XYZ file of C-alpha atoms in Angstrom:
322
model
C 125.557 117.018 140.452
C 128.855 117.523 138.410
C 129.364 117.714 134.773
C 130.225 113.766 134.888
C 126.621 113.015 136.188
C 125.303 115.237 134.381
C 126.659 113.592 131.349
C 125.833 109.908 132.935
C 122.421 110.759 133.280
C 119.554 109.924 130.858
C 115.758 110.311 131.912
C 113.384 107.771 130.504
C 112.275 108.928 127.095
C 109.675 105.547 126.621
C 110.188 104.200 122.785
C 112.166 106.591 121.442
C 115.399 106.219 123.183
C 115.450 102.445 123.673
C 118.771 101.153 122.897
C 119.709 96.991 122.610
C 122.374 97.523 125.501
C 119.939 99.367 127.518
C 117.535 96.830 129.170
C 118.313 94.340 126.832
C 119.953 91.330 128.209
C 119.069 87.602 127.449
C 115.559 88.482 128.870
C 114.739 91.416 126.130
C 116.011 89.237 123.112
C 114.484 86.196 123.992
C 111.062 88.834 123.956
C 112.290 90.518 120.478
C 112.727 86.195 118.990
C 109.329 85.462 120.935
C 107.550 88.331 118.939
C 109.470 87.392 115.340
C 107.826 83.409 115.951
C 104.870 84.841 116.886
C 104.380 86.994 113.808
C 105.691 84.609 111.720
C 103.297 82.276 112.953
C 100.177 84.483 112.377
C 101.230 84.941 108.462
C 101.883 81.330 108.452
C 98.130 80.581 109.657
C 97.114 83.322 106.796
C 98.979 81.697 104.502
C 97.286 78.289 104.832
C 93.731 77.558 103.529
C 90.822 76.337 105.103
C 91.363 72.762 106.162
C 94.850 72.702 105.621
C 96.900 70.899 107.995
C 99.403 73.612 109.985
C 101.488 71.166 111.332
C 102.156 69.648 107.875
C 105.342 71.216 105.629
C 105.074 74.270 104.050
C 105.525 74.090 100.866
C 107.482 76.737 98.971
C 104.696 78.447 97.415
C 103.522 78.995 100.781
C 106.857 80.346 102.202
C 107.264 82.642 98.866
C 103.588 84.352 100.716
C 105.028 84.479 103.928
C 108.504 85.817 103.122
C 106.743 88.762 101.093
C 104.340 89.343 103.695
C 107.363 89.395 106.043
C 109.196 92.298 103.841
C 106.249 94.223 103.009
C 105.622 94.856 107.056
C 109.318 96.146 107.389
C 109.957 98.337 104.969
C 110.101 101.393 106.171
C 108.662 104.621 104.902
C 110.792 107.064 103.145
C 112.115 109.721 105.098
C 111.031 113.461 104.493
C 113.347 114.559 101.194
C 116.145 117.354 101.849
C 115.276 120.842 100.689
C 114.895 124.314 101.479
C 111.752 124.116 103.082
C 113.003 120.900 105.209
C 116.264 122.901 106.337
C 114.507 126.022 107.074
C 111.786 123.782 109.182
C 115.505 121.909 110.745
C 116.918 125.674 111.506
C 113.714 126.211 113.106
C 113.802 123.438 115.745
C 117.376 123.611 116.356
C 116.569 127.248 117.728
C 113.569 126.717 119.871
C 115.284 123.677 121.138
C 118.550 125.634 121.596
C 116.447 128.509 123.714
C 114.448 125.802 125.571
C 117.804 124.306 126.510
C 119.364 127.618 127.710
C 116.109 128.583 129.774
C 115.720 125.918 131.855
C 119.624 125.450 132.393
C 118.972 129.054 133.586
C 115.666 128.436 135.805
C 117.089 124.932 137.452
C 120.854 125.696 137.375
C 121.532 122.968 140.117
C 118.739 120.411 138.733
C 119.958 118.485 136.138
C 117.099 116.486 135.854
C 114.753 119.433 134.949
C 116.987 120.100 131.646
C 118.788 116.991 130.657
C 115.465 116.375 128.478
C 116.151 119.388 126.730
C 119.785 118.774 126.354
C 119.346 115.383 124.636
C 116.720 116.501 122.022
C 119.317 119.459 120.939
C 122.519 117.175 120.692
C 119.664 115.362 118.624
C 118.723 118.151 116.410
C 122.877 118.869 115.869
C 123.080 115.600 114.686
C 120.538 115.995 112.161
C 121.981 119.385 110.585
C 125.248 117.028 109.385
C 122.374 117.086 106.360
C 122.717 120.544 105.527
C 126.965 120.223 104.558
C 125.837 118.005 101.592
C 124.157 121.353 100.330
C 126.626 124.082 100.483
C 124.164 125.912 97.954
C 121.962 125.992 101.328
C 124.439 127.631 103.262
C 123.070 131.130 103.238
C 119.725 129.972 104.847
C 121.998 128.996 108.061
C 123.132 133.050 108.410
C 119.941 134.374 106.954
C 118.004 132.315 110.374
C 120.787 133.225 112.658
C 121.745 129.467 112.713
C 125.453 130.349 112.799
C 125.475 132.742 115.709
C 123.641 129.948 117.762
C 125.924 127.639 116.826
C 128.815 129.602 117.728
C 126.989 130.539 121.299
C 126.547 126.684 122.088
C 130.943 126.489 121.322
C 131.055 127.557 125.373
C 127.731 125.640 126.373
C 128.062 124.007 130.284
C 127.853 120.605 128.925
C 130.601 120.629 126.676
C 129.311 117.102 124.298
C 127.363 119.798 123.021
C 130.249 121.957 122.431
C 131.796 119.165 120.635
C 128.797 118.493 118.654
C 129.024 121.847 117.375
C 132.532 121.780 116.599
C 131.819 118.648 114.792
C 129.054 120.125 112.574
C 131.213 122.803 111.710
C 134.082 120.239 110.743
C 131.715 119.313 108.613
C 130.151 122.535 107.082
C 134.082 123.702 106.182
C 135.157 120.720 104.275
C 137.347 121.820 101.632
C 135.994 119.624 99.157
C 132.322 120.491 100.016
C 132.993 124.178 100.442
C 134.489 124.496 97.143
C 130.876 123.056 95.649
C 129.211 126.275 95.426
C 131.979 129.136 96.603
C 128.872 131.521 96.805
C 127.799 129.005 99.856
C 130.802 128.987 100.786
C 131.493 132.807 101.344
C 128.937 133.545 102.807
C 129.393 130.780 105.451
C 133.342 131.809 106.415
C 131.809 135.499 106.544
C 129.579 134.969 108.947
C 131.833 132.457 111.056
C 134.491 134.702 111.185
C 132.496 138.131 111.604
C 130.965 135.851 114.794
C 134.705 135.750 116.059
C 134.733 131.894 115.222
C 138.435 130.994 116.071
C 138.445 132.927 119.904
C 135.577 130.973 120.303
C 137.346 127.897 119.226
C 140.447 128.630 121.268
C 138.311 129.244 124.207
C 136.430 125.791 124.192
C 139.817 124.234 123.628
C 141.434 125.588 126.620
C 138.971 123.563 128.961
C 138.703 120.389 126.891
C 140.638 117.303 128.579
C 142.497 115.011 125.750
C 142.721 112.365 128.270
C 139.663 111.728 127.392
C 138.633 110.467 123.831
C 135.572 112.275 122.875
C 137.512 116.028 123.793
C 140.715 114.756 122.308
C 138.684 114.314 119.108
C 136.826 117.646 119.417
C 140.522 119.521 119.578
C 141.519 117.387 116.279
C 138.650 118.475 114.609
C 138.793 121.880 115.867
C 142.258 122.035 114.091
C 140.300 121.015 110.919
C 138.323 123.953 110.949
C 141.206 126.130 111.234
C 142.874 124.483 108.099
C 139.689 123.724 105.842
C 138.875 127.839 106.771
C 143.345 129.345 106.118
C 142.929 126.354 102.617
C 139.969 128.435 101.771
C 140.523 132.135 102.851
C 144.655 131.723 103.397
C 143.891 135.850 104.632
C 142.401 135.034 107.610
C 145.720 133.355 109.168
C 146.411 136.589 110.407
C 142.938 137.126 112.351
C 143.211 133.756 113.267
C 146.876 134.360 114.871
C 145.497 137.443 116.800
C 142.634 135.843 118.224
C 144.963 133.255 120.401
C 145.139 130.447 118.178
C 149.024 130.784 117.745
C 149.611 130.991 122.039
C 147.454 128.138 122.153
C 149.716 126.180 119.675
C 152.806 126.901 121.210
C 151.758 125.566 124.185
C 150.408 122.491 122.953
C 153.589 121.848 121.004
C 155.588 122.257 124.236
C 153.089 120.676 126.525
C 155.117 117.339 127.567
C 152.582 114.709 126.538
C 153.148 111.755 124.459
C 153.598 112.336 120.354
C 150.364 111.826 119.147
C 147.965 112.925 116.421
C 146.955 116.303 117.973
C 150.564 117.368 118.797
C 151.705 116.234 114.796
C 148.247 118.424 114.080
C 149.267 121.603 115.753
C 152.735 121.785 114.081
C 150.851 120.868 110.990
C 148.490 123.962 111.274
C 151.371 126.501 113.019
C 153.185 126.226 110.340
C 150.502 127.161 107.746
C 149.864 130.021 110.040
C 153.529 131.278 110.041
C 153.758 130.798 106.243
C 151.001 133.033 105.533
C 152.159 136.784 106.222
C 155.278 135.556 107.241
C 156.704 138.743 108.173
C 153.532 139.764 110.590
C 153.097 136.421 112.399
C 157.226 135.927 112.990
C 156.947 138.945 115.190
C 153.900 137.968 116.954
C 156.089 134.430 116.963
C 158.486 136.546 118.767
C 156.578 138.388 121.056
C 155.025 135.168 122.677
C 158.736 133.652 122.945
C 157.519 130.860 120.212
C 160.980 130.755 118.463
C 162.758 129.377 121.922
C 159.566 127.307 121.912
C 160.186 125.645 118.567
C 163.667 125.598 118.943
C 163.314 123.195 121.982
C 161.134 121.237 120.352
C 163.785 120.718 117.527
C 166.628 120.360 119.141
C 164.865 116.679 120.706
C 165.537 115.795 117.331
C 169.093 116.819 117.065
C 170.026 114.417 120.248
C 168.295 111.444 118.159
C 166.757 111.386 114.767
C 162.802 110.760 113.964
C 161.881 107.447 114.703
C 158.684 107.345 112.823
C 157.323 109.129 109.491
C 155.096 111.341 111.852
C 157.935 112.852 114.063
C 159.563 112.994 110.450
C 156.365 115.568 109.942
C 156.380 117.405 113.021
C 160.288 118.150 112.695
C 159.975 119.574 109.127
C 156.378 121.459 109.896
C 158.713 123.539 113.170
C 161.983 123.895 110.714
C 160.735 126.604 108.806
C 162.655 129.755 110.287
């Protein structure tokens, strides 16, 4: 089974995965209207007294009952509340469903079916850790548990949605705004991201995502994010970044002959904070990799017509730096 069956494929988890487009139909909603009358019924019936007549009008004291009865057996109850403890207990099944995921990927490598179970419940616990970059004061318990090492293993998992989800959560861990809530959170966070060589490993999942496709054009935008929330941080670690193959990899994306679009705009955008920071350094590694015949091909497009929109405006002024 290849990765796009892999991806396709989604064992039957009963209740818990149910989803309206999955089953649903004219068939399904008709049963989900059938069950509303029903139960509307039944508090109607409770509603009424002895002897009263249920085919006669309600009257509005009677639909005042039935309307609260109605909310009081929806609300929901109120989720767990976010704290140390919780995120500790979240840490905690992200890594037992992390090593579940890897052992049986290693005991049925060609048997998708055996781990795809697995799979789904950690893209499910990822999702749930998008609670922990609303704390940044929280932050150390995800190096203290070894969260951020696993995190950074899953960046070259098989199935790369999960890959994605990772780079996702980290978008979100590294916002500027949120990392600059509590800078002791903060530090400790880039410190153990970049002592866990965080931008190879970020370069590396690149490489082998496809920007044909939606999803992994996203995951290489928000990739770039990461890079800039990290350099807007921590501007020192442009040169660590540069040696770890993030400026080859931009060069060739800038030349790579694909429509302008966002990511291309994005990759000028972050090459040119990389070049700007230690600018004698990275201008020789610029050098070295050929990038100034690089960037002067990409400008001189512009010198045989002028930017047509304000983005290729952007692009021409983030290469015309030298």
């Amino acid at each position: 089974m290849d990765v796009g069956e892999l991806l396709n494929y989604q064992p039957d988890r009963g209740a818990k995965r149910i989803r309206d487009e999955e089953g649903g139909g004219e068939e399904a909603r008709g049963g989900k209207q059938l069950k509303g009358a029903r139960d509307l019924a039944r508090h109607r019936d409770a509603a009424l007294g002895p002897g009263d007549d249920p085919d006669q009008e309600d009257t509005s004291e009677d639909r005042k009952r039935i309307l609260e009865k109605l909310m009081d057996s929806e609300e929901e109850p109120e989720g767990e509340p976010v704290d140390e403890s919780s995120v500790k207990k979240m840490i905690l099944t992200f890594e037992k469903r992390s090593y579940k995921n890897q052992e049986l990927r290693i005991k049925f490598p060609d048997n998708p079916e055996k781990f795809m179970e697995a799979e789904l419940d950690l893209n499910d616990i990822i999702q749930e850790m998008h609670v922990v970059a609303t704390m940044p004061d929280l932050y150390h318990l995800l190096v203290e548990l070894n969260a951020v090492h696993s995190l950074l293993g899953l960046l070259s998992h098989e199935n790369t949605h999960i890959a994605i989800a990772v780079v996702d959560l980290l978008q979100e861990l590294t916002d500027i705004d949120t990392l600059q809530e509590s800078e002791e959170g903060a530090e400790v966070l880039i410190d153990a991201l970049l002592e866990g060589q965080v931008v190879a490993l970020l370069v590396q999942n690149m490489e082998r995502l496809d920007e044909q496709v939606k999803e992994e054009a996203d995951g290489v935008y928000n990739t770039l994010a990461i890079v800039e929330n990290m350099a807007e941080f921590r501007p020192g670690l442009c040169t660590e970044a540069a040696q770890q193959g993030l400026m080859q990899w931009l060069l060739k994306r800038v030349k790579a002959k694909l429509p302008f679009e966002a990511n291309k705009l994005y990759c000028s955008e972050i090459l040119a904070i990389v070049l700007q920071n230690n600018d004698s350094e990275h201008q020789e590694l610029l050098g070295e990799m050929d990038g100034i015949d690089v960037l002067l091909q990409q400008l001189s497009v512009f010198k045989r017509h002028n930017p047509s929109t304000a983005e290729e405006q952007e692009m021409m002024e983030n290469l015309d730096f030298l």
